[in-house]
CSV table of C-alpha atoms and ligand atoms in Angstrom, one decimal:
chain,number,residue,atom,x,y,z
A,86,UNK,CA,127.9,24.3,52.8
A,87,UNK,CA,131.7,24.6,53.0
A,88,UNK,CA,132.5,28.4,52.2
A,89,UNK,CA,135.2,27.6,49.3
A,90,UNK,CA,131.7,27.2,47.6
A,91,UNK,CA,130.7,30.6,47.8
A,92,UNK,CA,132.4,31.7,44.7
A,93,UNK,CA,130.3,29.7,42.6
A,94,UNK,CA,126.8,30.6,43.9
A,95,UNK,CA,124.6,33.9,43.2
A,96,UNK,CA,121.2,34.8,43.8
A,97,UNK,CA,118.9,32.9,41.7
A,98,UNK,CA,116.8,35.9,41.3
A,99,UNK,CA,118.9,38.9,40.9
A,100,UNK,CA,121.9,36.8,40.0
A,101,UNK,CA,123.6,39.7,42.8
A,102,UNK,CA,126.6,38.0,44.8
A,103,UNK,CA,125.6,36.1,48.3
A,104,UNK,CA,127.6,36.7,51.4
A,105,UNK,CA,127.3,33.7,54.0
A,106,UNK,CA,126.8,34.5,57.9
A,107,UNK,CA,127.7,31.3,59.7
A,108,UNK,CA,125.8,30.7,62.9
A,109,UNK,CA,127.3,27.0,63.6
A,110,UNK,CA,129.9,25.5,62.0
A,111,UNK,CA,131.7,22.3,62.1
A,112,UNK,CA,135.3,21.3,63.1
A,113,UNK,CA,136.2,21.4,58.7
A,114,UNK,CA,134.6,24.5,58.7
A,115,UNK,CA,131.0,23.1,57.0
A,116,UNK,CA,128.2,25.6,58.0
A,117,UNK,CA,125.4,23.8,59.6
A,118,UNK,CA,123.4,26.9,60.1
A,119,UNK,CA,123.6,30.2,58.7
A,120,UNK,CA,121.9,32.5,56.0
A,121,UNK,CA,122.9,33.5,52.6
A,122,UNK,CA,122.1,37.1,51.7
A,123,UNK,CA,122.4,39.6,49.1
A,124,UNK,CA,123.1,43.2,49.7
A,125,UNK,CA,120.0,44.0,48.5
A,126,UNK,CA,118.4,42.3,51.2
A,127,UNK,CA,117.5,38.9,49.7
A,128,UNK,CA,117.9,35.6,52.4
A,129,UNK,CA,117.8,32.3,51.9
A,130,UNK,CA,118.7,30.0,55.0
A,131,UNK,CA,121.3,27.1,55.5
A,132,UNK,CA,119.5,24.4,57.6
A,133,UNK,CA,121.4,21.0,58.3
A,134,UNK,CA,123.9,22.7,56.0
A,135,UNK,CA,121.9,22.6,52.7
A,136,UNK,CA,121.6,26.5,51.5
A,137,UNK,CA,117.8,26.4,51.0
A,138,UNK,CA,116.3,28.5,47.6
A,139,UNK,CA,113.1,27.2,47.3
A,140,UNK,CA,109.8,26.4,49.6
A,141,UNK,CA,108.4,23.7,48.2
A,142,UNK,CA,108.9,19.8,46.2
A,143,UNK,CA,106.3,21.5,43.5
A,144,UNK,CA,106.1,19.2,41.0
A,145,UNK,CA,108.9,16.9,41.8
A,146,UNK,CA,107.3,15.5,45.1
A,147,UNK,CA,106.9,11.9,44.4
A,148,UNK,CA,110.7,12.1,44.0
A,149,UNK,CA,111.2,13.4,47.7
A,150,UNK,CA,109.3,10.0,48.8
A,151,UNK,CA,111.5,7.9,46.6
A,152,UNK,CA,114.8,9.0,47.7
A,153,UNK,CA,113.4,9.2,51.1
A,154,UNK,CA,112.1,5.2,51.1
A,155,UNK,CA,115.6,4.3,49.6
A,156,UNK,CA,118.2,6.7,50.0
A,157,UNK,CA,121.4,4.2,49.5
A,158,UNK,CA,120.0,1.3,47.0
A,159,UNK,CA,122.1,3.0,44.2
A,160,UNK,CA,125.2,4.0,45.9
A,161,UNK,CA,128.2,1.4,44.6
A,162,UNK,CA,128.7,0.8,48.2
A,163,UNK,CA,125.4,-0.9,48.9
A,164,UNK,CA,126.2,-2.8,45.9
A,165,UNK,CA,129.2,-4.5,46.5
A,166,UNK,CA,129.1,-8.5,45.8
A,167,UNK,CA,125.5,-8.0,44.3
A,168,UNK,CA,124.2,-8.1,40.6
A,169,UNK,CA,124.2,-4.6,39.9
A,170,UNK,CA,128.0,-3.7,41.5
A,171,UNK,CA,129.7,-0.7,39.5
A,172,UNK,CA,126.6,0.3,37.2
A,173,UNK,CA,126.5,3.5,39.0
A,174,UNK,CA,129.7,4.3,38.2
A,175,UNK,CA,129.4,3.0,34.7
A,176,UNK,CA,126.5,5.2,33.9
A,177,UNK,CA,127.9,8.1,35.4
A,178,UNK,CA,131.3,7.4,33.3
A,179,UNK,CA,129.3,6.9,29.9
A,180,UNK,CA,126.9,9.4,30.3
A,181,UNK,CA,129.7,12.0,31.1
A,182,UNK,CA,132.5,11.0,28.9
A,183,UNK,CA,134.9,11.4,31.8
A,184,UNK,CA,136.8,8.5,33.3
A,185,UNK,CA,139.8,8.4,35.7
A,186,UNK,CA,141.4,11.7,36.9
A,187,UNK,CA,139.1,13.9,34.7
A,188,UNK,CA,137.4,15.7,37.6
A,189,UNK,CA,140.3,15.5,39.9
A,190,UNK,CA,140.3,19.1,41.9
A,191,UNK,CA,137.8,20.2,39.2
A,192,UNK,CA,134.3,21.7,40.5
A,193,UNK,CA,131.6,19.8,38.8
A,194,UNK,CA,128.0,20.5,39.3
A,195,UNK,CA,125.1,17.8,38.8
A,196,UNK,CA,121.4,19.6,38.0
A,197,UNK,CA,118.8,17.2,40.2
A,198,UNK,CA,120.9,14.8,42.0
A,199,UNK,CA,118.4,13.1,44.0
A,200,UNK,CA,120.1,11.0,46.5
A,201,UNK,CA,123.4,11.8,45.4
A,202,UNK,CA,124.7,8.7,44.0
A,203,UNK,CA,126.6,10.2,41.0
A,204,UNK,CA,128.1,12.8,43.4
A,205,UNK,CA,129.8,9.8,45.3
A,206,UNK,CA,131.5,8.9,42.2
A,207,UNK,CA,132.7,12.2,41.5
A,208,UNK,CA,134.0,12.4,45.1
A,209,UNK,CA,135.5,8.7,44.5
A,210,UNK,CA,137.8,10.5,41.6
A,211,UNK,CA,138.6,13.5,43.8
A,212,UNK,CA,136.5,16.2,42.3
A,213,UNK,CA,134.6,18.9,44.4
A,214,UNK,CA,130.8,17.9,43.9
A,215,UNK,CA,127.7,20.2,43.6
A,216,UNK,CA,124.6,18.9,43.7
A,217,UNK,CA,121.2,20.8,42.9
A,218,UNK,CA,117.9,19.1,44.2
A,219,UNK,CA,114.3,20.5,44.6
A,220,UNK,CA,112.9,18.3,47.2
A,221,UNK,CA,113.4,16.9,50.0
A,222,UNK,CA,115.6,14.5,48.8
A,223,UNK,CA,118.5,17.3,49.2
A,224,UNK,CA,118.6,16.4,52.6
A,225,UNK,CA,119.2,12.7,51.9
A,226,UNK,CA,122.0,13.6,49.7
A,227,UNK,CA,123.5,15.6,52.4
A,228,UNK,CA,123.2,12.5,55.1
A,229,UNK,CA,124.6,10.4,52.0
A,230,UNK,CA,127.7,12.1,51.7
A,231,UNK,CA,128.1,13.3,55.2
A,232,UNK,CA,129.5,16.7,56.0
A,233,UNK,CA,132.0,16.2,53.3
A,234,UNK,CA,133.6,19.7,53.1
A,235,UNK,CA,134.0,19.3,48.9
A,236,UNK,CA,130.4,18.6,48.8
A,237,UNK,CA,127.5,21.3,48.7
A,238,UNK,CA,123.5,20.3,48.3
A,239,UNK,CA,121.5,22.9,47.4
A,240,UNK,CA,117.9,22.5,47.7
A,241,UNK,CA,117.1,25.1,44.4
A,242,UNK,CA,115.3,24.6,41.1
A,243,UNK,CA,117.4,24.1,38.2
A,244,UNK,CA,115.2,26.3,36.2
A,245,UNK,CA,116.7,29.1,38.5
A,246,UNK,CA,120.0,27.8,39.6
A,247,UNK,CA,122.0,29.9,42.3
A,248,UNK,CA,124.9,29.5,40.4
A,249,UNK,CA,127.5,32.4,38.8
A,250,UNK,CA,127.9,32.1,35.0
A,251,UNK,CA,131.1,30.1,33.9
A,252,UNK,CA,132.3,29.2,37.5
A,253,UNK,CA,132.1,25.4,36.8
A,254,UNK,CA,134.6,23.3,35.3
A,255,UNK,CA,131.6,20.7,34.1
A,256,UNK,CA,128.0,20.0,34.6
A,257,UNK,CA,125.9,16.9,33.9
A,258,UNK,CA,122.3,15.7,34.4
A,259,UNK,CA,121.0,12.1,34.3
A,260,UNK,CA,117.9,11.5,34.1
A,261,UNK,CA,116.0,14.6,35.0
A,262,UNK,CA,115.5,17.4,32.6
A,263,UNK,CA,112.5,15.3,31.2
A,264,UNK,CA,110.4,15.4,35.0
A,265,UNK,CA,110.7,19.5,34.4
A,266,UNK,CA,108.5,21.6,32.4
A,267,UNK,CA,111.3,22.7,30.3
A,268,UNK,CA,113.8,20.8,29.7
A,269,UNK,CA,115.7,22.8,26.9
A,270,UNK,CA,115.7,25.8,29.0
A,271,UNK,CA,117.1,23.6,32.3
A,272,UNK,CA,120.3,22.6,29.8
A,273,UNK,CA,120.6,26.4,28.9
A,274,UNK,CA,120.8,26.8,32.5
A,275,UNK,CA,123.7,24.2,32.9
A,276,UNK,CA,125.8,25.2,30.3
A,277,UNK,CA,125.7,29.0,31.6
A,278,UNK,CA,127.3,27.7,34.6
A,279,UNK,CA,129.9,26.3,32.9
A,280,UNK,CA,133.1,28.0,31.9
A,281,UNK,CA,134.3,27.9,28.3
A,282,UNK,CA,136.2,24.7,27.3
A,283,UNK,CA,133.8,23.3,30.3
A,284,UNK,CA,131.9,20.5,29.5
A,285,UNK,CA,128.2,20.0,29.6
A,286,UNK,CA,126.8,16.1,29.8
A,287,UNK,CA,122.8,15.6,29.6
A,288,UNK,CA,120.8,12.4,29.5
A,289,UNK,CA,117.3,12.2,29.4
A,290,UNK,CA,114.4,9.7,28.2
A,291,UNK,CA,114.1,8.4,24.9
A,292,UNK,CA,111.4,8.4,23.1
A,293,UNK,CA,110.0,5.2,22.1
A,294,UNK,CA,112.0,3.2,25.4
A,295,UNK,CA,110.5,1.7,28.0
A,296,UNK,CA,109.0,4.9,29.6
A,297,UNK,CA,106.9,5.5,26.3
A,298,UNK,CA,105.5,1.9,26.7
A,299,UNK,CA,101.6,2.0,27.1
A,300,UNK,CA,101.6,0.1,30.5
A,301,UNK,CA,103.8,2.5,31.9
A,302,UNK,CA,101.9,5.6,30.9
A,303,UNK,CA,98.9,4.3,32.0
A,304,UNK,CA,99.9,3.4,35.2
A,305,UNK,CA,101.2,7.1,35.5
A,306,UNK,CA,97.7,8.1,35.1
A,307,UNK,CA,96.3,5.9,37.8
A,308,UNK,CA,98.5,7.0,40.2
A,309,UNK,CA,97.5,10.5,39.5
A,310,UNK,CA,93.8,9.3,40.0
A,311,UNK,CA,94.8,7.8,43.1
A,312,UNK,CA,97.3,9.8,44.7
A,313,UNK,CA,94.9,12.5,45.8
A,314,UNK,CA,92.6,10.4,48.2
A,315,UNK,CA,95.3,7.2,48.6
A,316,UNK,CA,99.1,9.1,48.7
A,317,UNK,CA,101.6,6.7,47.9
A,318,UNK,CA,100.5,3.7,48.7
A,319,UNK,CA,98.5,1.8,45.3
A,320,UNK,CA,102.0,2.9,43.6
A,321,UNK,CA,104.2,1.3,46.1
A,322,UNK,CA,101.8,-1.9,46.5
A,323,UNK,CA,102.2,-2.5,42.7
A,324,UNK,CA,105.6,-1.7,43.1
A,325,UNK,CA,106.4,-4.2,45.4
A,326,UNK,CA,104.3,-7.0,43.5
A,327,UNK,CA,105.9,-6.3,40.4
A,328,UNK,CA,109.6,-6.2,41.8
A,329,UNK,CA,109.4,-8.9,43.9
A,330,UNK,CA,106.2,-11.3,42.4
A,331,UNK,CA,105.6,-10.7,38.8
A,332,UNK,CA,109.0,-10.3,37.2
A,333,UNK,CA,110.9,-13.2,39.0
A,334,UNK,CA,107.9,-15.3,38.2
A,335,UNK,CA,107.4,-14.1,34.7
A,336,UNK,CA,111.4,-13.5,33.7
A,337,UNK,CA,112.0,-17.7,35.0
A,338,UNK,CA,109.3,-18.9,32.3
A,339,UNK,CA,110.6,-16.8,29.3
A,340,UNK,CA,112.7,-20.0,27.5
A,341,UNK,CA,109.6,-21.6,27.5
A,342,UNK,CA,107.7,-21.8,24.2
A,343,UNK,CA,105.9,-18.8,23.0
A,344,UNK,CA,106.2,-17.3,26.4
A,345,UNK,CA,108.8,-14.9,25.7
A,346,UNK,CA,106.5,-13.1,23.2
A,347,UNK,CA,103.6,-13.1,25.6
A,348,UNK,CA,105.9,-11.7,28.3
A,349,UNK,CA,107.2,-8.7,26.2
A,350,UNK,CA,103.4,-8.1,25.0
A,351,UNK,CA,102.8,-8.1,28.6
A,352,UNK,CA,105.2,-5.5,29.8
A,353,UNK,CA,104.8,-3.2,26.7
A,354,UNK,CA,100.8,-2.9,27.0
A,355,UNK,CA,99.4,-4.2,30.4
A,356,UNK,CA,101.8,-4.5,33.2
A,357,UNK,CA,105.0,-2.3,34.2
A,358,UNK,CA,108.2,-4.6,34.5
A,359,UNK,CA,111.5,-4.3,34.6
A,360,UNK,CA,114.3,-7.3,33.9
A,361,UNK,CA,116.8,-5.9,36.1
A,362,UNK,CA,118.9,-8.7,38.6
A,363,UNK,CA,118.5,-7.1,41.8
A,364,UNK,CA,114.8,-6.9,43.3
A,365,UNK,CA,115.8,-3.7,45.5
A,366,UNK,CA,116.3,-1.6,42.0
A,367,UNK,CA,113.2,-3.5,40.2
A,368,UNK,CA,111.8,-1.7,43.1
A,369,UNK,CA,112.9,1.7,43.1
A,370,UNK,CA,113.0,2.1,39.7
A,371,UNK,CA,109.0,0.9,39.0
A,372,UNK,CA,108.3,3.1,41.8
A,373,UNK,CA,110.5,6.0,39.5
A,374,UNK,CA,108.5,5.0,36.4
A,375,UNK,CA,105.1,5.2,37.5
A,376,UNK,CA,105.0,8.3,40.2
A,377,UNK,CA,106.5,11.6,38.4
A,378,UNK,CA,104.0,14.1,37.6
A,379,UNK,CA,105.9,15.0,34.3
A,380,UNK,CA,107.7,12.8,32.4
A,381,UNK,CA,108.4,13.6,28.6
A,382,UNK,CA,110.5,11.2,26.2
A,383,UNK,CA,113.0,13.3,23.5
A,384,UNK,CA,115.0,12.5,20.3
A,385,UNK,CA,118.7,12.7,19.8
A,386,UNK,CA,117.7,15.4,17.5
A,387,UNK,CA,116.4,17.4,19.8
A,388,UNK,CA,119.0,16.9,22.7
A,389,UNK,CA,121.9,17.6,19.9
A,390,UNK,CA,119.9,21.2,19.3
A,391,UNK,CA,119.2,22.0,22.9
A,392,UNK,CA,123.0,21.7,23.2
A,393,UNK,CA,124.5,23.2,20.0
A,394,UNK,CA,121.7,26.4,21.0
A,395,UNK,CA,123.3,27.2,24.3
A,396,UNK,CA,126.9,27.2,22.5
A,397,UNK,CA,128.4,23.3,22.9
A,398,UNK,CA,130.2,21.8,20.5
A,399,UNK,CA,132.4,18.4,19.7
A,400,UNK,CA,128.8,16.8,20.8
A,401,UNK,CA,129.0,12.6,21.0
A,402,UNK,CA,125.7,10.5,21.5
A,403,UNK,CA,126.9,8.3,24.0
A,404,UNK,CA,126.8,4.2,24.1
A,405,UNK,CA,124.1,4.4,26.8
A,406,UNK,CA,121.2,5.8,24.8
A,407,UNK,CA,120.5,8.0,22.2
A,408,UNK,CA,119.4,10.5,24.1
A,409,UNK,CA,122.3,10.9,26.1
A,410,UNK,CA,125.0,13.2,25.1
A,411,UNK,CA,128.1,14.9,25.9
A,412,UNK,CA,129.9,18.3,24.8
A,413,UNK,CA,132.2,21.3,25.4
A,414,UNK,CA,131.1,24.9,26.3
A,415,UNK,CA,132.7,26.8,23.1
A,416,UNK,CA,134.7,29.7,23.7
A,417,UNK,CA,133.6,33.3,23.1
A,418,UNK,CA,135.3,34.5,20.2
B,256,LIG,C1,115.2,10.6,38.4
B,256,LIG,S1,115.8,11.5,39.7
B,256,LIG,C2,117.5,11.2,39.4
B,256,LIG,C3,118.6,11.3,40.4
B,256,LIG,C4,119.7,11.4,39.9
B,256,LIG,N1,120.2,12.1,38.9
B,256,LIG,C5,119.9,10.0,39.7
B,256,LIG,O1,120.5,9.0,38.7
B,256,LIG,O2,120.4,9.0,40.8
B,256,LIG,C6,115.1,12.9,38.6
B,256,LIG,C7,115.7,14.0,39.8
B,256,LIG,O3,115.5,15.5,39.8
B,256,LIG,C8,114.9,16.1,40.9
B,256,LIG,N2,114.5,17.4,39.8
B,256,LIG,C9,113.1,17.1,39.2
B,256,LIG,N3,113.4,18.5,38.6
B,256,LIG,C10,113.8,19.7,39.3
B,256,LIG,C11,114.0,20.7,39.2
B,256,LIG,N4,113.2,21.7,38.8
B,256,LIG,N5,115.2,21.4,40.1
B,256,LIG,C12,116.1,20.4,41.1
B,256,LIG,N6,115.7,19.1,41.0
B,256,LIG,C13,114.5,18.5,39.9
B,256,LIG,C14,113.8,14.9,41.1
B,256,LIG,O4,113.8,15.6,42.4
B,256,LIG,C15,114.6,14.1,41.6
B,256,LIG,O5,115.5,13.7,42.6
């Protein structure tokens, strides 16, 4: 972590300010080893450049596995000249409602950053980026963003974020809150960290979509039952089969008479399949769909209420999906 971010941090337990003790730093000022501590004696180690506020991955462990296996598949730099080029940037722009130089020189945080593909977009636009991640994916993100002094990765819980109130210009969370036990509370924590008239954006799984299909929810239950004995091998086996054999075969036959309807029934009810043109993305996304311990789905009204309840106004539903919204943190009168 670079000391410039200290002003945005606090103790997640007591909300007290933190002091930085650096043991080892890089030439650009990034502290690689050291400690953050409160005057009251709470201590949080900085290991491999990442301040650590949690000791375990808890319910999100499958994501530690996911991002360690496929650390850069969804980064723009790994998609040049390939079918998914531009997807990550487009998704970030649509879900946050930001474009051009909107984040230049601003401090922006991502709640649940995974391997850091969206932080990479923020950096490409000159923003200063903070990523919060519960799992060992925090180390993946740190490596992906290669000791950039304008990036801070925190291994922390978004339900107890080590961020000072009203310290950020903007905050977003894409594909994350539905993996926590309390998405509404997570959104409230996001909004607290943003200054008045800063922006808040959130995208969660929509009710009735792919993540609610009977095929997907059944495979999730099967994975949960098998994981205790076989780890991630069964889920990995199915994800490879789906991405590299079933999807190409079935989607190629789609135009044959009567088959489109049968394939749609299959993907809804029997076998999780994704019609994405890059097999690496299909593999990652099928694994991502069938392994999380928590995966809830939501409605537009629900997300709207969460955001309104925490003082966000000028709410807009984006074109990404019905449960992708952004808004502005209201000024206190
Ligand atoms: C589906 S991934 C999305 C990652 C990233 N937003 C992206 O789209 O590339 C969800 C991420 O949220 C993280 N996550 C889930 N619950 C969390 C929590 N309570 N605190 C911090 N991170 C959490 C997971 O570990 C995982 O990396």
